[in-house]
mmCIF file of C-alpha atoms in Angstrom:
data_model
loop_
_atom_site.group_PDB
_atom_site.id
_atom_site.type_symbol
_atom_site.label_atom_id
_atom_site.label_comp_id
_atom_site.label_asym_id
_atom_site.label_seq_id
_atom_site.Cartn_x
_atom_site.Cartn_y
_atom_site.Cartn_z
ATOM 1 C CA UNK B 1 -17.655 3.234 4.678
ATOM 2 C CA UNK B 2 -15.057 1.269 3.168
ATOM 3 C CA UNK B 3 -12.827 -0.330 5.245
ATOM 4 C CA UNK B 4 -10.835 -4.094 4.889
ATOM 5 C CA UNK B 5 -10.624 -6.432 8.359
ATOM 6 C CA UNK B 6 -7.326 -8.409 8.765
ATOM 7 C CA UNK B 7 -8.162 -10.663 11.535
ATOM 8 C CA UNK B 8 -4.455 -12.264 12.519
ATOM 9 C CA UNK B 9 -2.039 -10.026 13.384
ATOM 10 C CA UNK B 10 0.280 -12.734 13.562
ATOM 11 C CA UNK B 11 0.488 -16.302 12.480
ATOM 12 C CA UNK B 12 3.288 -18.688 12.837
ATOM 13 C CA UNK B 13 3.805 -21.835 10.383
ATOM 14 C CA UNK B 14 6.194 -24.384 9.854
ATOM 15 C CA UNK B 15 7.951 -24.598 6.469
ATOM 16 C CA UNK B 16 6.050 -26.856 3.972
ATOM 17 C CA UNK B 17 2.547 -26.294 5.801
ATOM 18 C CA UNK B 18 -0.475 -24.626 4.324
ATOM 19 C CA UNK B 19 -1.312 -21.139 4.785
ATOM 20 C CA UNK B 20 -4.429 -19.132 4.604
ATOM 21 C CA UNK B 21 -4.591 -15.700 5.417
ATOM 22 C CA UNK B 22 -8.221 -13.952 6.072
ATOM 23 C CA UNK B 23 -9.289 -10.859 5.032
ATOM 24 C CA UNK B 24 -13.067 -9.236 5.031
ATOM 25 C CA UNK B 25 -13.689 -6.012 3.383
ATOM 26 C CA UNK B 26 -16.882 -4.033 3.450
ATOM 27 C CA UNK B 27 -17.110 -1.820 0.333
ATOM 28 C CA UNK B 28 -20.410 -0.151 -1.248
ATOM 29 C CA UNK B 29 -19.936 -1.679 -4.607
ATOM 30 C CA UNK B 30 -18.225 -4.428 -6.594
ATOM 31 C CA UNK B 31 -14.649 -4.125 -5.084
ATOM 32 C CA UNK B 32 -11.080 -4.339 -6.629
ATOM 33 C CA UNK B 33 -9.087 -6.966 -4.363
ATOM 34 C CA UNK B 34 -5.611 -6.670 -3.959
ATOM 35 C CA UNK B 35 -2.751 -8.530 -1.704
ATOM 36 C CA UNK B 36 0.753 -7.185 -1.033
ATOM 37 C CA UNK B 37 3.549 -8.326 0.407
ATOM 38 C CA UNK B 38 5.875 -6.733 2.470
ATOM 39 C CA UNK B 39 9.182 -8.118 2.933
ATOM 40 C CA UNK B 40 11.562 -6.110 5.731
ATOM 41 C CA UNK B 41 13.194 -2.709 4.321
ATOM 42 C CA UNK B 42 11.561 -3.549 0.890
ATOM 43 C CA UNK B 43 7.942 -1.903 -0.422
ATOM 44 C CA UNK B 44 4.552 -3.194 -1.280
ATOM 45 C CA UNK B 45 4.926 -6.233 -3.624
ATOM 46 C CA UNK B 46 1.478 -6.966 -5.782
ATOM 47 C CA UNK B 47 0.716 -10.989 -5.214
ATOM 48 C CA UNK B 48 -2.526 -11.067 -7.028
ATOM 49 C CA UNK B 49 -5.613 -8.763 -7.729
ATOM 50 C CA UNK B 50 -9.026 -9.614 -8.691
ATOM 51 C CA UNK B 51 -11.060 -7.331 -10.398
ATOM 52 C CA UNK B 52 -13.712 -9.840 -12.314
ATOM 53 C CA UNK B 53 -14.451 -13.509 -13.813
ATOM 54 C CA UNK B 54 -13.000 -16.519 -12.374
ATOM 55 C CA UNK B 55 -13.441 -15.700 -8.162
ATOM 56 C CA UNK B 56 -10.237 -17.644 -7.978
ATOM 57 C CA UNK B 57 -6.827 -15.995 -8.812
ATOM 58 C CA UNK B 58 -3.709 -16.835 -9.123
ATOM 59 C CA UNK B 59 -0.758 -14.595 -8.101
ATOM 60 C CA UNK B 60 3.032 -14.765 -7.966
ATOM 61 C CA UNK B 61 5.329 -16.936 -5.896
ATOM 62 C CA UNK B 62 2.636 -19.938 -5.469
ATOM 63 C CA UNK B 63 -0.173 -17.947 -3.989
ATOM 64 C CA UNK B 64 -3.940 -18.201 -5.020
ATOM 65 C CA UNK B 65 -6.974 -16.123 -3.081
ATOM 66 C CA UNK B 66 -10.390 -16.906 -3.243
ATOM 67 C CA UNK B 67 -12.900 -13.831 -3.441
ATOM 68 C CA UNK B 68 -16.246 -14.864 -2.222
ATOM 69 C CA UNK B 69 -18.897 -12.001 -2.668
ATOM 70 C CA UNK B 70 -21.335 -13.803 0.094
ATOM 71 C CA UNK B 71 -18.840 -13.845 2.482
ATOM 72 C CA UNK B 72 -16.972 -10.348 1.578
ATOM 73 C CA UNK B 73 -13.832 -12.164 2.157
ATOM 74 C CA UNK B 74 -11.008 -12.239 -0.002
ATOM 75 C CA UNK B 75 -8.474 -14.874 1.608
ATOM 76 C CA UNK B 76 -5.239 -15.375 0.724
ATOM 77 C CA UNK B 77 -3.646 -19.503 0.758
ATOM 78 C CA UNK B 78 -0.568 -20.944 -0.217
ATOM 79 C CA UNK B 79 -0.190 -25.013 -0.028
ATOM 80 C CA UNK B 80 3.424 -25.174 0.854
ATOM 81 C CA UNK B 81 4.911 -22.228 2.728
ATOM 82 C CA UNK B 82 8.840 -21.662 2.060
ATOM 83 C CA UNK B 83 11.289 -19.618 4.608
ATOM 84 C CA UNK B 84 11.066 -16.829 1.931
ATOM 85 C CA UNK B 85 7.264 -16.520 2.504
ATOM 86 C CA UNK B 86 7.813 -14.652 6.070
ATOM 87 C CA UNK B 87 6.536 -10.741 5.542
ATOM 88 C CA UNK B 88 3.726 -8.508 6.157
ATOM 89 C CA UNK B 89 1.121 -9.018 4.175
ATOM 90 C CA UNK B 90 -1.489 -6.835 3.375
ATOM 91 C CA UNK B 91 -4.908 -7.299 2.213
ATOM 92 C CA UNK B 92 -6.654 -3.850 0.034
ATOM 93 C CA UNK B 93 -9.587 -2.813 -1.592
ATOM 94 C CA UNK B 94 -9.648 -0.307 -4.380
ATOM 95 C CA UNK B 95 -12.259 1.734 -5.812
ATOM 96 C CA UNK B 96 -13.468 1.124 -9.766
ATOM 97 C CA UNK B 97 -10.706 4.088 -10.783
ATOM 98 C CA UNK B 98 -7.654 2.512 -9.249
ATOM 99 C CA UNK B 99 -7.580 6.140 -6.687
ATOM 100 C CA UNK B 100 -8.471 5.056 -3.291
ATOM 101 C CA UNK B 101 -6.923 2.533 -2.018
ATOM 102 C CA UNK B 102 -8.149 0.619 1.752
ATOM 103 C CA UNK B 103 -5.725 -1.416 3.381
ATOM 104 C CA UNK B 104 -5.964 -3.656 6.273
ATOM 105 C CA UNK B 105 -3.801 -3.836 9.147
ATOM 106 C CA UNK B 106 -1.376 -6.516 7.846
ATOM 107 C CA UNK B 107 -0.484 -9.569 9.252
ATOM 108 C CA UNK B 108 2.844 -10.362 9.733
ATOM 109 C CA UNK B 109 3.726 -14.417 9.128
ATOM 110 C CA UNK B 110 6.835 -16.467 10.738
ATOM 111 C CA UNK B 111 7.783 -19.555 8.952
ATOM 112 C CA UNK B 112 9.571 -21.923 11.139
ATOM 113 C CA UNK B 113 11.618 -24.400 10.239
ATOM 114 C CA UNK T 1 11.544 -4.419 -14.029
ATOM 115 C CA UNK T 2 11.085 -0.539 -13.370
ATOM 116 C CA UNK T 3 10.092 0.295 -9.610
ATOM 117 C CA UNK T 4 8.988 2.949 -7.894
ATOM 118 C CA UNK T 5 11.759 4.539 -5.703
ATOM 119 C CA UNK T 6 12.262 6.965 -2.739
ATOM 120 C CA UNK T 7 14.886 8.825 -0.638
ATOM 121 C CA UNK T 8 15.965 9.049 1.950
ATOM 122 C CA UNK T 9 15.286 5.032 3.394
ATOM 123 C CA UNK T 10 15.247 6.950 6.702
ATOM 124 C CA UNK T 11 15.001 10.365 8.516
ATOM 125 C CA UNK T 12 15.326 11.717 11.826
ATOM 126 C CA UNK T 13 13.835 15.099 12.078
ATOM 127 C CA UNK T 14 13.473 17.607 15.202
ATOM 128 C CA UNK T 15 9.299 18.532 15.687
ATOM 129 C CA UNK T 16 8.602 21.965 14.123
ATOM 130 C CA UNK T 17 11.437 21.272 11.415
ATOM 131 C CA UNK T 18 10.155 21.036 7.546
ATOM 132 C CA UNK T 19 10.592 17.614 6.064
ATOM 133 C CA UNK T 20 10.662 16.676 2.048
ATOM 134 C CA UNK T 21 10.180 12.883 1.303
ATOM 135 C CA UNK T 22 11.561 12.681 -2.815
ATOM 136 C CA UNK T 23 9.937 9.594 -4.725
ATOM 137 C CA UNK T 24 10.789 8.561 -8.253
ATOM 138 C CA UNK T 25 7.699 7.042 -9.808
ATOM 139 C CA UNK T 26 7.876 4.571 -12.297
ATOM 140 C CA UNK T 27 8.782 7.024 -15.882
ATOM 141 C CA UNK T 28 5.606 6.515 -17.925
ATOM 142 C CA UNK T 29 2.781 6.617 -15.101
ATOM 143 C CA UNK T 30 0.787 9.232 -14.660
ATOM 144 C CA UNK T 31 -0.722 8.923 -11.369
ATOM 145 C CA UNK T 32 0.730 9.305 -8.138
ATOM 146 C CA UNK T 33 0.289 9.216 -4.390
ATOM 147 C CA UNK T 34 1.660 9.249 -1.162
ATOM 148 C CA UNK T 35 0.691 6.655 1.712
ATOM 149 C CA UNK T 36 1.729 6.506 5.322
ATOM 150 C CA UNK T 37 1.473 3.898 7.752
ATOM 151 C CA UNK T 38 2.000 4.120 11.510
ATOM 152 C CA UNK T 39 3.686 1.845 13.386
ATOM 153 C CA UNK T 40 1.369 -1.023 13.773
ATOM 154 C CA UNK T 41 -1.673 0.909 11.925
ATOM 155 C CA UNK T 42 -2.616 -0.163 9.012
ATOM 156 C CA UNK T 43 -1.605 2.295 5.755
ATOM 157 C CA UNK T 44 -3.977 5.059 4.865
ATOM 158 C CA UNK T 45 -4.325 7.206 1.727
ATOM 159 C CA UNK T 46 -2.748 10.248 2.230
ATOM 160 C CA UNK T 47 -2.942 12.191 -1.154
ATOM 161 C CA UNK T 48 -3.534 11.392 -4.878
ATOM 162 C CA UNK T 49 -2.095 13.417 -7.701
ATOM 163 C CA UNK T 50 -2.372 13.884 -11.744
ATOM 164 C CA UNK T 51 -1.659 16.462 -14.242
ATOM 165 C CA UNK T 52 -0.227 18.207 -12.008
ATOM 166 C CA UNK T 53 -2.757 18.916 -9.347
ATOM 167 C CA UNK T 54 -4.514 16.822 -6.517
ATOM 168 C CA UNK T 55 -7.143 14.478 -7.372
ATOM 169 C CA UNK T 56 -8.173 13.348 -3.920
ATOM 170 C CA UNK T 57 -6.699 13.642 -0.345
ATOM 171 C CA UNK T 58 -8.030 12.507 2.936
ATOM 172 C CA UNK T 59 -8.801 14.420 5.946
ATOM 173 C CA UNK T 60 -5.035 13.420 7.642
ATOM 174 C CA UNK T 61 -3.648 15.785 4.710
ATOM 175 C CA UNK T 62 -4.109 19.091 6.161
ATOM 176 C CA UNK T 63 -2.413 22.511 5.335
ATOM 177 C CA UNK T 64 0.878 21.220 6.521
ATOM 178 C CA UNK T 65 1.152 18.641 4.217
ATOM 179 C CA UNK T 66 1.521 19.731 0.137
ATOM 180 C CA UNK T 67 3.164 18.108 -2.809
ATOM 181 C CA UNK T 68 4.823 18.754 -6.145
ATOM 182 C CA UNK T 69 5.839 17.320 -8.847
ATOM 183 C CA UNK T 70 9.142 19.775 -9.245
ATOM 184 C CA UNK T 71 10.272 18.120 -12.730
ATOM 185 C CA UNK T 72 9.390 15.175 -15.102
ATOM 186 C CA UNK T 73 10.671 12.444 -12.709
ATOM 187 C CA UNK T 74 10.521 13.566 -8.627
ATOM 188 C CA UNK T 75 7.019 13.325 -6.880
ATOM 189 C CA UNK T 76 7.496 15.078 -3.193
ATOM 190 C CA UNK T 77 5.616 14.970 -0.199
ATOM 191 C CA UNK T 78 6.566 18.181 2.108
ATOM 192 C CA UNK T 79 5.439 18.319 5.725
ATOM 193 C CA UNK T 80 6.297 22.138 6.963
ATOM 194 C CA UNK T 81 6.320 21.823 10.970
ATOM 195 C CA UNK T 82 6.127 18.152 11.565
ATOM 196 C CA UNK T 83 4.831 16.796 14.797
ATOM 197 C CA UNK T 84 5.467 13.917 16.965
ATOM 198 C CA UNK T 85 2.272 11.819 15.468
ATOM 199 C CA UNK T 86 3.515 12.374 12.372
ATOM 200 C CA UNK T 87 5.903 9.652 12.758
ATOM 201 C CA UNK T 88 5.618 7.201 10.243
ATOM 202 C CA UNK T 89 6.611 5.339 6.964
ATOM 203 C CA UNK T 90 5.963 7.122 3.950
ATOM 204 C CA UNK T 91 4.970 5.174 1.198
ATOM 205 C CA UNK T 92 4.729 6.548 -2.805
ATOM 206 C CA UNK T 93 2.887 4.919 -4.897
ATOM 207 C CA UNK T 94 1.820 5.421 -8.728
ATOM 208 C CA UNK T 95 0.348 3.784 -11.652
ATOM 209 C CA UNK T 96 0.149 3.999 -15.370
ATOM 210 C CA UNK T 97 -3.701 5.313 -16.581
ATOM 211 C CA UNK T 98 -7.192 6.052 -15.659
ATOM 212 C CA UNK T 99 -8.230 2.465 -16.313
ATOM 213 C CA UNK T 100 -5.210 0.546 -14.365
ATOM 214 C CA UNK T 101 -6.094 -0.282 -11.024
ATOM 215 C CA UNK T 102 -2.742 -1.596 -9.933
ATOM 216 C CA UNK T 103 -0.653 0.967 -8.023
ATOM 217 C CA UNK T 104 2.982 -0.247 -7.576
ATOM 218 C CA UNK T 105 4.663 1.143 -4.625
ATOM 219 C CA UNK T 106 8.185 2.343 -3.616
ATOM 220 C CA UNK T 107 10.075 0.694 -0.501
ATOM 221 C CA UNK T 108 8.716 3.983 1.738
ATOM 222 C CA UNK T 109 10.683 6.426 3.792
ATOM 223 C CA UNK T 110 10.906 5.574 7.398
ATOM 224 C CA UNK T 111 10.302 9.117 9.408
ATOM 225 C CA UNK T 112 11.040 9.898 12.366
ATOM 226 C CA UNK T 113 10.013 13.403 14.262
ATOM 227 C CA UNK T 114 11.773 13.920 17.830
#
């Protein structure tokens, strides 16, 4: 069954520090990777997807993730975190027509200053 | 940018009451959804719709829940007698073809049943 494993519920960081947020999935075939952000009172916001090629992607506001098939983990980093960056944020695998979608739990980040 | 929106932000509702969620996808997709999430639970697929009919729905949409695309722009979620569990936010969702993956979602209806 498919299913995605957010393994912080929480993390706390201080502004300007690196962030990496895990995710596993476990998914039958070759997944589509998503992560979202959600900021309060606002909806899902696409950072990045992968879907094939280079296992590194690039997404908006300064954040890369790192699919590694061996390790069914698609983690999310950032090498400077900004105030801005606190939010949900939600890791999701999709099937090869774009229909099902499999989120994880979230994980909800506080940026200190 | 276009963006997928929904009304109301919030609703209170009494249990047994019927409850319609409206969402405005963006104009030229053709594929729409609803997804809920419960407080602290991760979100889960609730229903998938194109050309007019359901595609897919999981086993949390029952006979209570139905949808409708009532004109060329609203996407609706009903519930008819909501419950207490089905507190939640409401999330639409829709994307452009067959062969797009991304779905880009609305900012979701918080819903409350008392």
């Amino acid at each position: 069954a498919q299913s995605v494993t957010q393994p912080d519920i929480h993390i706390t960081v201080s502004e300007g520090a690196s962030l990496e947020l895990r995710c596993n999935y476990s998914y039958g075939a070759t997944p589509y990777l998503f992560w979202y952000v959600q900021s309060p009172g606002q909806g899902l916001q696409l950072l990045l997807k992968y879907f094939s090629g280079d296992t590194l992607v690039q997404g908006i506001k300064g954040f890369e993730a790192e699919f590694k098939r061996s390790q069914s983990s698609f983690n999310l980093r950032k090498p400077s975190v900004h105030w801005s960056d606190a939010a949900e944020y939600f890791c999701a695998v999709g099937d090869r027509g774009g229909n099902q979608f499999y989120f994880g739990t979230g994980t909800s980040l506080t940026v200190i200053p | 940018e276009p963006e997928v929106t929904q009304t109301p932000s919030h609703q209170v509702t009494q249990m047994g009451q019927e409850v319609i969620l409206r969402c405005v996808p963006i104009s030229n997709h053709l594929y729409f959804y609803w997804y809920r999430q419960i407080l602290g639970q991760k979100v889960e697929f609730l229903v998938s719709f194109y050309n007019n009919e359901i595609s897919e729905k999981s086993e949390i949409f029952d006979d209570q829940f139905s949808v409708e695309r009532p004109d060329g722009s609203n996407f609706t979620l009903k519930i008819r007698s909501t419950k207490l569990e089905d507190s939640a936010m409401y999330f639409c969702a829709s994307k452009y073809g067959a062969t797009q993956e991304t779905q880009y979602f609305g900012p979701g209806t918080r819903l409350l049943v008392l």
